[in-house]
The first five atom37 places (N, CA, C, CB, O) and aatype in JSON, in Angstrom:
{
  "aatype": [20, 20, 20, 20, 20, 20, 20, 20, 20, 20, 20, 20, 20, 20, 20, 20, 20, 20, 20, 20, 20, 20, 20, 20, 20, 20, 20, 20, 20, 20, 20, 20, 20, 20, 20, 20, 20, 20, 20, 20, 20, 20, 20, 20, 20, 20, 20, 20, 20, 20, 20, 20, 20, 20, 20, 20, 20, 20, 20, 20, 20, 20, 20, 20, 20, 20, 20, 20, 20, 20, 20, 20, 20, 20, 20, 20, 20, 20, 20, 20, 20, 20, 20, 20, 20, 20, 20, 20, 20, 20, 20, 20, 20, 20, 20, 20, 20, 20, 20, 20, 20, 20, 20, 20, 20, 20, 20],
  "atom_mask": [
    [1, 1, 1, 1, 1],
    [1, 1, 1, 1, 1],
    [1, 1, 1, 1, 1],
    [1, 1, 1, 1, 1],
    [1, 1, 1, 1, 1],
    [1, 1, 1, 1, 1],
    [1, 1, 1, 1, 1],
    [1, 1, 1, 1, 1],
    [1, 1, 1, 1, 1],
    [1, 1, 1, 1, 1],
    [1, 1, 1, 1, 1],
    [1, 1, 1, 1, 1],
    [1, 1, 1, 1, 1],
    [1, 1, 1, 1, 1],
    [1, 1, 1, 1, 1],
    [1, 1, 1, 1, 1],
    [1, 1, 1, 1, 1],
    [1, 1, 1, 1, 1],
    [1, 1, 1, 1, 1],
    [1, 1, 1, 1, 1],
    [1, 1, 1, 1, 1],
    [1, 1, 1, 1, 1],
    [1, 1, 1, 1, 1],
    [1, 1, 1, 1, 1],
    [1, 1, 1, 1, 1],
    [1, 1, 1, 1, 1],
    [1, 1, 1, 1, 1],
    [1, 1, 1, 1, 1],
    [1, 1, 1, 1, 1],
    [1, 1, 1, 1, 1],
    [1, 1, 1, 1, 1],
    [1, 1, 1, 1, 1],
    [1, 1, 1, 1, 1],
    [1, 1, 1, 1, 1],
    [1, 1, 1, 1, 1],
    [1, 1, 1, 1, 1],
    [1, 1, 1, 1, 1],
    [1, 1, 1, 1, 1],
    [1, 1, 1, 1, 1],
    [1, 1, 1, 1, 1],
    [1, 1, 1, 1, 1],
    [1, 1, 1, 1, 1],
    [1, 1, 1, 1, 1],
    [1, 1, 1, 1, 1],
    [1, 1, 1, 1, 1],
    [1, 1, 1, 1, 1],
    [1, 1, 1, 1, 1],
    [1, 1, 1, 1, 1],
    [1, 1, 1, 1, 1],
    [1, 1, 1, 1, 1],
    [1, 1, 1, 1, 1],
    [1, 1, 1, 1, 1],
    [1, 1, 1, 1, 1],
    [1, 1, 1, 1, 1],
    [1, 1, 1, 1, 1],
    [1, 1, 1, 1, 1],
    [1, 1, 1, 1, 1],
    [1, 1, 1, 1, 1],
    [1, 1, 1, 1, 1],
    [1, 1, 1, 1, 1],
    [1, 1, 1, 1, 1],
    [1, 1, 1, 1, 1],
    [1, 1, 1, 1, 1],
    [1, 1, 1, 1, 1],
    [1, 1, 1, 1, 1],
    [1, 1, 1, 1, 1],
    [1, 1, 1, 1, 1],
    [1, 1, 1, 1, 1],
    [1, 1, 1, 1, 1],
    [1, 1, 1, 1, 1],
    [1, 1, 1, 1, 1],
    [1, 1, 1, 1, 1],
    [1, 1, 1, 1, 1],
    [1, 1, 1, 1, 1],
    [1, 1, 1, 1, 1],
    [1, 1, 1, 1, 1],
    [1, 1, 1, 1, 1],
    [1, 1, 1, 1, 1],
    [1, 1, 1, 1, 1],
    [1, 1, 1, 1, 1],
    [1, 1, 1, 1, 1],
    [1, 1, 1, 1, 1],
    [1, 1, 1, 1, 1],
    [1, 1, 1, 1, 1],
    [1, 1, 1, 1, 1],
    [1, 1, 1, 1, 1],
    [1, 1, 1, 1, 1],
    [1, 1, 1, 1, 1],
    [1, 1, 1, 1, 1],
    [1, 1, 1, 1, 1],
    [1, 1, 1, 1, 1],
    [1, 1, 1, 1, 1],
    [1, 1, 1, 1, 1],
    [1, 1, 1, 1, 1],
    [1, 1, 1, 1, 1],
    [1, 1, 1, 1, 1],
    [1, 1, 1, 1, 1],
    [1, 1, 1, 1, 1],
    [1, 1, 1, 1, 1],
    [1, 1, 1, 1, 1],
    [1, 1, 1, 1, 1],
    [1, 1, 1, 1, 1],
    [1, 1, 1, 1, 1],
    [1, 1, 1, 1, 1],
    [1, 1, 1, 1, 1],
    [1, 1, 1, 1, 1],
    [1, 1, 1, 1, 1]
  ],
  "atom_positions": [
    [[108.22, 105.52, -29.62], [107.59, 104.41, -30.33], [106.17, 104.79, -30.71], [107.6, 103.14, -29.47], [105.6, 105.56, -29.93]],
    [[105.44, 104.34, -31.87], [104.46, 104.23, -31.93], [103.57, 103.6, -31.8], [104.42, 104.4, -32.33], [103.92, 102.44, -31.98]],
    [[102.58, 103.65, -31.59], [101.63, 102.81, -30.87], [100.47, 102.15, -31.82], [100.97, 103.71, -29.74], [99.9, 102.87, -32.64]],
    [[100.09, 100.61, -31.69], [99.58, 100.38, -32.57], [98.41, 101.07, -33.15], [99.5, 99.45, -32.38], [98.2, 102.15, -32.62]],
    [[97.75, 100.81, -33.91], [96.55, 101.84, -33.98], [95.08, 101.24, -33.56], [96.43, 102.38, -35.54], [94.12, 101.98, -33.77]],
    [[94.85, 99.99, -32.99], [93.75, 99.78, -31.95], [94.21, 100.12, -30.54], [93.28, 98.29, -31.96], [93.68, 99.34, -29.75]],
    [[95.0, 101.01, -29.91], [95.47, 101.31, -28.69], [94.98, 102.79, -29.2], [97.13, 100.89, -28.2], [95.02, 103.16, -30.37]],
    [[94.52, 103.53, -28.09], [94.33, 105.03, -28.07], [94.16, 105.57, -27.13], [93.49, 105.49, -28.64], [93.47, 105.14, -26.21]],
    [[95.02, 107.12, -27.17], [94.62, 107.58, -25.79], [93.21, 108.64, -25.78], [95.99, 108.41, -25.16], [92.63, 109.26, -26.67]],
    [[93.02, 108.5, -24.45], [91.36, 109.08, -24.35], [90.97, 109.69, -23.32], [90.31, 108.1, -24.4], [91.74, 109.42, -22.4]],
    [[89.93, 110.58, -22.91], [89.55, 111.1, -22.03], [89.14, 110.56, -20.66], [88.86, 111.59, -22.52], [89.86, 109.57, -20.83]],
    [[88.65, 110.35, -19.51], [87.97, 109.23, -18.69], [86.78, 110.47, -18.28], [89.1, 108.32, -17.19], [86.86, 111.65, -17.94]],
    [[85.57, 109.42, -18.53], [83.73, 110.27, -18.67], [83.98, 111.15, -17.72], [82.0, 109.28, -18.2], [84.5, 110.98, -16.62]],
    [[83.31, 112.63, -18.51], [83.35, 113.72, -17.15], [84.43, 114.71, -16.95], [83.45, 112.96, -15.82], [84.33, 115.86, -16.53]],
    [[85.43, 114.11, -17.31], [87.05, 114.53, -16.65], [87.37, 115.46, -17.64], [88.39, 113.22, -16.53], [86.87, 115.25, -18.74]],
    [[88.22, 116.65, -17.48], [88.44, 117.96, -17.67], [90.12, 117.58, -18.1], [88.02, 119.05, -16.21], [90.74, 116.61, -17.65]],
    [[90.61, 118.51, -18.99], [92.16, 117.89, -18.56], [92.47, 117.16, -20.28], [92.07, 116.31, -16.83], [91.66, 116.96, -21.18]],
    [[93.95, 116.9, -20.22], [94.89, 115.97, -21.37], [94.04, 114.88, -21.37], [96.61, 115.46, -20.96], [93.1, 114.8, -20.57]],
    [[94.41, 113.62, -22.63], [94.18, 112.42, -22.35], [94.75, 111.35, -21.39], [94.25, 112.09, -23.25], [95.9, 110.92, -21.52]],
    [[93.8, 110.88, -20.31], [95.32, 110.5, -19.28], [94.59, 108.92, -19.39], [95.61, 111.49, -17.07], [94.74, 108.37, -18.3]],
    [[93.84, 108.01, -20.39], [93.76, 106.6, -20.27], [94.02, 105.92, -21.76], [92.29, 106.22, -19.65], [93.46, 105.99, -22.86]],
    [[95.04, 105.3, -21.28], [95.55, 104.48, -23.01], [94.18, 103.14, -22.54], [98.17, 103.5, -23.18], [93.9, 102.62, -21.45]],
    [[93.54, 102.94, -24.03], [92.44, 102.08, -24.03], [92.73, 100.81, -25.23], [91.05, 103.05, -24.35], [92.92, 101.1, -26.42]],
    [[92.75, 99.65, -24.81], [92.07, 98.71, -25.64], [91.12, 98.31, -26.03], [92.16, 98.08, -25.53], [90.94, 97.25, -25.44]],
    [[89.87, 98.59, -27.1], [88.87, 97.72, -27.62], [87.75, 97.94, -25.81], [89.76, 95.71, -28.2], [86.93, 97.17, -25.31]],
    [[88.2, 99.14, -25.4], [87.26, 100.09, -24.48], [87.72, 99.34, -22.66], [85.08, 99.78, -25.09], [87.07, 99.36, -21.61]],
    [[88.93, 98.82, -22.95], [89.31, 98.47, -21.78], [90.73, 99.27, -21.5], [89.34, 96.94, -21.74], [91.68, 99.1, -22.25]],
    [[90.8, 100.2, -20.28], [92.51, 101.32, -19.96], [93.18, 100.32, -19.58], [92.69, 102.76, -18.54], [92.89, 99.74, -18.53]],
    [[94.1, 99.97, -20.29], [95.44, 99.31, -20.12], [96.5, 100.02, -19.22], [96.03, 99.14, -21.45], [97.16, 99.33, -18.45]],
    [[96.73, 101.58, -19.32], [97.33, 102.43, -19.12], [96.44, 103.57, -18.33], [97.89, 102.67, -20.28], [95.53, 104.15, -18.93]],
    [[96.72, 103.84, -17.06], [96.04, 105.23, -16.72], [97.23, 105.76, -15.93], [94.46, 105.18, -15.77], [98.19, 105.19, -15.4]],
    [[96.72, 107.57, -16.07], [98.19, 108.39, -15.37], [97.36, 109.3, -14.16], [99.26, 109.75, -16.79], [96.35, 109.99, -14.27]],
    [[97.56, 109.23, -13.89], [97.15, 110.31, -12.25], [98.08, 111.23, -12.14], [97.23, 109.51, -10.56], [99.22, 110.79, -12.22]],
    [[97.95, 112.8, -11.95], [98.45, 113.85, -11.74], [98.41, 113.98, -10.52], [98.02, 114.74, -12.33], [97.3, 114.33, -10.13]],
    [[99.42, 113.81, -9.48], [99.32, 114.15, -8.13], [99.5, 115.45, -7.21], [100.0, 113.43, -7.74], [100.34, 116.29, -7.54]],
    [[98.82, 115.6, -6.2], [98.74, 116.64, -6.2], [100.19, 118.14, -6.4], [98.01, 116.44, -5.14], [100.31, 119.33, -6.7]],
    [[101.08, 116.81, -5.91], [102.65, 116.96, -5.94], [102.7, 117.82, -7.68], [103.64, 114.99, -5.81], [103.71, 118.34, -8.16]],
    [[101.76, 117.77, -8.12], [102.67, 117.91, -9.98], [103.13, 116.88, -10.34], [104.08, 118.86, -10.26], [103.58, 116.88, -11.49]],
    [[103.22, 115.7, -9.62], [104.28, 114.96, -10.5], [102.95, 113.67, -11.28], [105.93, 114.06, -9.21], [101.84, 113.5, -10.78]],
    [[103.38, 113.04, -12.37], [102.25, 112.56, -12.87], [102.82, 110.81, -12.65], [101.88, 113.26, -14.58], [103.96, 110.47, -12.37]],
    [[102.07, 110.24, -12.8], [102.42, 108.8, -12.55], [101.4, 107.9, -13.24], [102.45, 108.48, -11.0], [100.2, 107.8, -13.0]],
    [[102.22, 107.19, -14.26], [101.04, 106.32, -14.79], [101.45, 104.66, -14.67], [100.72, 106.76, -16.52], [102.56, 104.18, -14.45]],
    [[100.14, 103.95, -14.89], [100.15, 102.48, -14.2], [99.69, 101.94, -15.3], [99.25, 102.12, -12.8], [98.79, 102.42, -15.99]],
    [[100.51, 100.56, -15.57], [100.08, 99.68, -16.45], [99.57, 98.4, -16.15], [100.92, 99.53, -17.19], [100.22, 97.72, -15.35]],
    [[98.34, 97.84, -16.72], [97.7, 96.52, -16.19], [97.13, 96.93, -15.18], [98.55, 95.35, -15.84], [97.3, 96.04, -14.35]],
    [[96.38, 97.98, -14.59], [96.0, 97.95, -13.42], [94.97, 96.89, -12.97], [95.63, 99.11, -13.2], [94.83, 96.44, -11.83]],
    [[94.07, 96.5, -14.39], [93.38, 95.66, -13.83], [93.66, 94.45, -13.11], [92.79, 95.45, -14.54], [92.86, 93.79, -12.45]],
    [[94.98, 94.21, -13.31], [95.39, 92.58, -12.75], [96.5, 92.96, -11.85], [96.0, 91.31, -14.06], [96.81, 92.23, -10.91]],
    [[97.19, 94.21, -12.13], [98.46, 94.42, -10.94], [98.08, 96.03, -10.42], [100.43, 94.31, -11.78], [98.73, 96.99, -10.82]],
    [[96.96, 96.15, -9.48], [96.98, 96.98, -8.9], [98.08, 97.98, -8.99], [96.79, 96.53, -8.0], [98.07, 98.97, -9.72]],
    [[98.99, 97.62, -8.2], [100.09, 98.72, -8.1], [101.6, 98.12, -9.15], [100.52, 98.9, -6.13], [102.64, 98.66, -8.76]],
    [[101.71, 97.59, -9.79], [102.3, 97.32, -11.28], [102.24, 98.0, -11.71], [102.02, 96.59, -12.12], [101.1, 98.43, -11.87]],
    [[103.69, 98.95, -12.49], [104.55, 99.78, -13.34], [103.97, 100.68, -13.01], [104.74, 99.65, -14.73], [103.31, 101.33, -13.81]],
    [[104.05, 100.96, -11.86], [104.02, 102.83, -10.95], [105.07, 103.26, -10.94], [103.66, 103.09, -9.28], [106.06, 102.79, -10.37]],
    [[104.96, 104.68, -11.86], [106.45, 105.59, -12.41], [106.11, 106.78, -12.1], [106.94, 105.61, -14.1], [105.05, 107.35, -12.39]],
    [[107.23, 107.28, -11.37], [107.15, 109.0, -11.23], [107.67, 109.49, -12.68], [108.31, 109.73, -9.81], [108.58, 109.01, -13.37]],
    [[106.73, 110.72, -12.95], [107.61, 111.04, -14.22], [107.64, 112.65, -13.98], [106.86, 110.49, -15.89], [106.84, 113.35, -13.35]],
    [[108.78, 113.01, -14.68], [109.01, 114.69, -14.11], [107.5, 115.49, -15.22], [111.3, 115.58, -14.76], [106.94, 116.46, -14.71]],
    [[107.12, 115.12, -16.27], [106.1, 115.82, -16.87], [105.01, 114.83, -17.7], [106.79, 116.86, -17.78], [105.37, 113.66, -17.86]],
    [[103.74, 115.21, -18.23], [102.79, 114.6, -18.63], [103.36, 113.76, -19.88], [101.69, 115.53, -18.85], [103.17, 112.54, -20.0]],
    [[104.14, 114.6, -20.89], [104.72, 114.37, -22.29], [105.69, 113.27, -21.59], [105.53, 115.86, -23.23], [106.01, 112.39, -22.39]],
    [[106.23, 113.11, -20.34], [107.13, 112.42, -20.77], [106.71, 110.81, -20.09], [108.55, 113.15, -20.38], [107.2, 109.8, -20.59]],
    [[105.93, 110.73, -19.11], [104.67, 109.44, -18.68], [104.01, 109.21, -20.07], [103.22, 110.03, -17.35], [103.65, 108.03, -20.14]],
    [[103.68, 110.0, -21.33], [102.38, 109.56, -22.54], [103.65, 108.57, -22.91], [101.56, 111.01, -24.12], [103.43, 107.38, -23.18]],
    [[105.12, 109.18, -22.91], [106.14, 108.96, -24.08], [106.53, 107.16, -23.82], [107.76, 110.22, -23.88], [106.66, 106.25, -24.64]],
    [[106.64, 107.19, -22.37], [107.13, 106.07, -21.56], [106.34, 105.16, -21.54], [107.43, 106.31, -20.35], [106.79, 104.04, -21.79]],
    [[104.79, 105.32, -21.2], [103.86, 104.38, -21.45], [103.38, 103.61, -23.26], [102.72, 105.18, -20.77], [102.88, 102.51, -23.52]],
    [[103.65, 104.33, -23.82], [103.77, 104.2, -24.65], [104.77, 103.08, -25.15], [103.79, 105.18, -24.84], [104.41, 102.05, -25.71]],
    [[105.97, 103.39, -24.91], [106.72, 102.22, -24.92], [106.63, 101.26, -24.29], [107.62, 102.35, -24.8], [107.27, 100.28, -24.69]],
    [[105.66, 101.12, -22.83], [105.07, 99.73, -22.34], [104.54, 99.51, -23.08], [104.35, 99.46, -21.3], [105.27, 98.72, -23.68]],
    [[103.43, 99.63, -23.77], [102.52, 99.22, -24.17], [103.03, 98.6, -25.24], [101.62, 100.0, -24.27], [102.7, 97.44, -25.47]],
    [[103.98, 99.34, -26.13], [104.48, 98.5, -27.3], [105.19, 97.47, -27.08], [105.2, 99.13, -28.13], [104.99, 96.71, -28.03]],
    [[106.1, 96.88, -26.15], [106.71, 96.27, -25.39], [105.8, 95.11, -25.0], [107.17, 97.08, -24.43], [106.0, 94.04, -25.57]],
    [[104.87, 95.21, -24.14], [104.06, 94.43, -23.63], [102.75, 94.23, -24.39], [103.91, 94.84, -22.44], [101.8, 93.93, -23.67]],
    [[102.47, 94.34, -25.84], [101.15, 93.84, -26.18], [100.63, 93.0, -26.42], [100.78, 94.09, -26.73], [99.42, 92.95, -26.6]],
    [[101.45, 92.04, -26.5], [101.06, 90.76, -26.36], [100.39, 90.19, -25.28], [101.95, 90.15, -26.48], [99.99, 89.04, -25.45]],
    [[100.26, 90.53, -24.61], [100.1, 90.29, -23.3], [98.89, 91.22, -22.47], [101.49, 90.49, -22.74], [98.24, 90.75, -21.54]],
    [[98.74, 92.33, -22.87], [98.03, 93.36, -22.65], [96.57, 92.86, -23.5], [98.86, 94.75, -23.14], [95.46, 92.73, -22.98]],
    [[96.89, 92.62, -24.88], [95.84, 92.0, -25.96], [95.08, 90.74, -25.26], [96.7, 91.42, -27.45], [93.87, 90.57, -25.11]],
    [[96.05, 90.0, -24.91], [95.22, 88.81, -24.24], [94.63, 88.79, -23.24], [95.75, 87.89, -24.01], [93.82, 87.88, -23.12]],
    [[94.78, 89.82, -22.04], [94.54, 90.45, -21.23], [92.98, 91.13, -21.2], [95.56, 91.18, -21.26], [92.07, 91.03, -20.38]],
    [[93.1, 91.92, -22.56], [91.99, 92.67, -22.67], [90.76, 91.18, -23.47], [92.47, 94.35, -23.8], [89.6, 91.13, -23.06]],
    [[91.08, 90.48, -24.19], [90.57, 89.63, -24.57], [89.38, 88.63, -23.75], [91.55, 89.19, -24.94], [88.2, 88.3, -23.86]],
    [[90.73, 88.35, -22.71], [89.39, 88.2, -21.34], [88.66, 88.92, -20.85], [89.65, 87.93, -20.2], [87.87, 88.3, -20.12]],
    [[88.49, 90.04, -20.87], [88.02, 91.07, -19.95], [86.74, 91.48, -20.67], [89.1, 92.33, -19.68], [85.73, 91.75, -20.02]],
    [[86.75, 91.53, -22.06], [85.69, 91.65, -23.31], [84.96, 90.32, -23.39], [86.45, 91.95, -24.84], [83.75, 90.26, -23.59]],
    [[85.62, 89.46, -23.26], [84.54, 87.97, -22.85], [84.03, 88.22, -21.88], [85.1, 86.49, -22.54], [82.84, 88.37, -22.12]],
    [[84.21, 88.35, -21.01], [83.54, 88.25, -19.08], [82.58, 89.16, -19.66], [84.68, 89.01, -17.25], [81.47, 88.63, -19.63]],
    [[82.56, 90.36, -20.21], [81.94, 91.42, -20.33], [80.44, 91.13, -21.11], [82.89, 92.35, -20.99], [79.29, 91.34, -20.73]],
    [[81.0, 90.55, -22.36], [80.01, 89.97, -23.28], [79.0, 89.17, -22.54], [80.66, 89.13, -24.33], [77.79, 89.35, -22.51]],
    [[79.8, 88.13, -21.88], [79.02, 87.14, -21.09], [78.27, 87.9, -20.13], [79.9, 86.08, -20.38], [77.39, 87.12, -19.76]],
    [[78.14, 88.82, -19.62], [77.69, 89.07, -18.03], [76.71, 90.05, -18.98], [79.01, 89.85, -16.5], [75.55, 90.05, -18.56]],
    [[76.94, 90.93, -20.25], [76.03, 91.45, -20.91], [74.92, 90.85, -21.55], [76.54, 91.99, -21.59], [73.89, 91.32, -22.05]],
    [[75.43, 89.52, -21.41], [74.18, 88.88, -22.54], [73.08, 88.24, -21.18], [75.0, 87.14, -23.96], [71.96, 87.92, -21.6]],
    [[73.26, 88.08, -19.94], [72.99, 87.4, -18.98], [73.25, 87.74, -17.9], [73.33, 86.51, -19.06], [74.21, 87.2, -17.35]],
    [[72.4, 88.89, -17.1], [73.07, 89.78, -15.79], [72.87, 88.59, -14.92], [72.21, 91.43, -15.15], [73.25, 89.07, -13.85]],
    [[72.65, 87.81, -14.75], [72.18, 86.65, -13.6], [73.69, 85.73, -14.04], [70.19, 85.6, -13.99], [73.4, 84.74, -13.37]],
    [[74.37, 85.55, -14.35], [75.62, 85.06, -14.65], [76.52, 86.08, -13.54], [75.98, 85.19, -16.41], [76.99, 85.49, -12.57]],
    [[76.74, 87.4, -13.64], [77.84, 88.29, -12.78], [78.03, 87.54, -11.9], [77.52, 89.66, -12.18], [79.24, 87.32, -11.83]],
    [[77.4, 86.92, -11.05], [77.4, 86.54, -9.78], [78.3, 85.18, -9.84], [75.89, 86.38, -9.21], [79.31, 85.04, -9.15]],
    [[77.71, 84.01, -10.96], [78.48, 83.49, -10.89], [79.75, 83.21, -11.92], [77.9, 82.83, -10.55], [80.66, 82.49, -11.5]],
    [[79.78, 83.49, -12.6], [80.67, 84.08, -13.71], [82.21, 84.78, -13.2], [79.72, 85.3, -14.45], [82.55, 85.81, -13.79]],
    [[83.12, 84.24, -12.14], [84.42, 84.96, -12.2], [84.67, 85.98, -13.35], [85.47, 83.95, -12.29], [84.33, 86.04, -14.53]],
    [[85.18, 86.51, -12.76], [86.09, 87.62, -13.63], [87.77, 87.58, -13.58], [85.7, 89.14, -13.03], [88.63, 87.41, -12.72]],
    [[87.72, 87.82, -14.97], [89.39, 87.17, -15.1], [90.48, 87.72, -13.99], [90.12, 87.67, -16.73], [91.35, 87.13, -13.36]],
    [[90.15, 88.8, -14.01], [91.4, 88.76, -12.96], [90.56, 90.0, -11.45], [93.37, 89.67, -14.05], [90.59, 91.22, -11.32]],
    [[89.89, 88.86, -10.58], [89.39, 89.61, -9.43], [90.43, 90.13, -8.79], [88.61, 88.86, -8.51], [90.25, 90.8, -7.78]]
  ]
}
């Protein structure tokens, strides 16, 4: 599947290596971890489901291929997701004395 074209995959600051974080509008929807095993495993929504859609995958190409199809699958949901997360953000940017009391969408 292809992926819309405000979704992209990207580097994470610093890091050496493939692209291993699918990003929304600068929020990873998608990140993959290479374990030490070789085997790669990527997670979707981590921000709200910690350990939600943890997949062993036998190679990197084939976790980009699979996530990928979450993402197309689930963007509805992912979009609205990131939507909050860019508000909280805005808000706590315009007003650091808010963080504190200002929840965050999904603690």
């Amino acid at each position: 599947m292809t992926l819309p074209d405000d979704f992209e995959w990207t580097t994470p600051h610093g890091a050496l290596g493939p692209d291993t974080l699918l990003e929304h509008r600068g929020v990873a929807v998608v990140q993959m971890h290479h374990g030490i095993d070789g085997v790669w495993r990527p997670t979707l929504g981590r921000y709200k489901f910690p350990a939600d859609g943890l997949r062993v995958c036998t190679g990197y190409d084939q976790g980009r291929s699979g996530a990928d199809t979450r993402v197309c699958r689930h963007q509805v949901q992912l979009r609205a997701d990131v939507d909050k997360i860019v508000q909280w953000r805005e808000a706590v940017r315009g007003n650091r004395l808010l963080k504190e009391s200002l929840l965050h969408p999904f603690p």
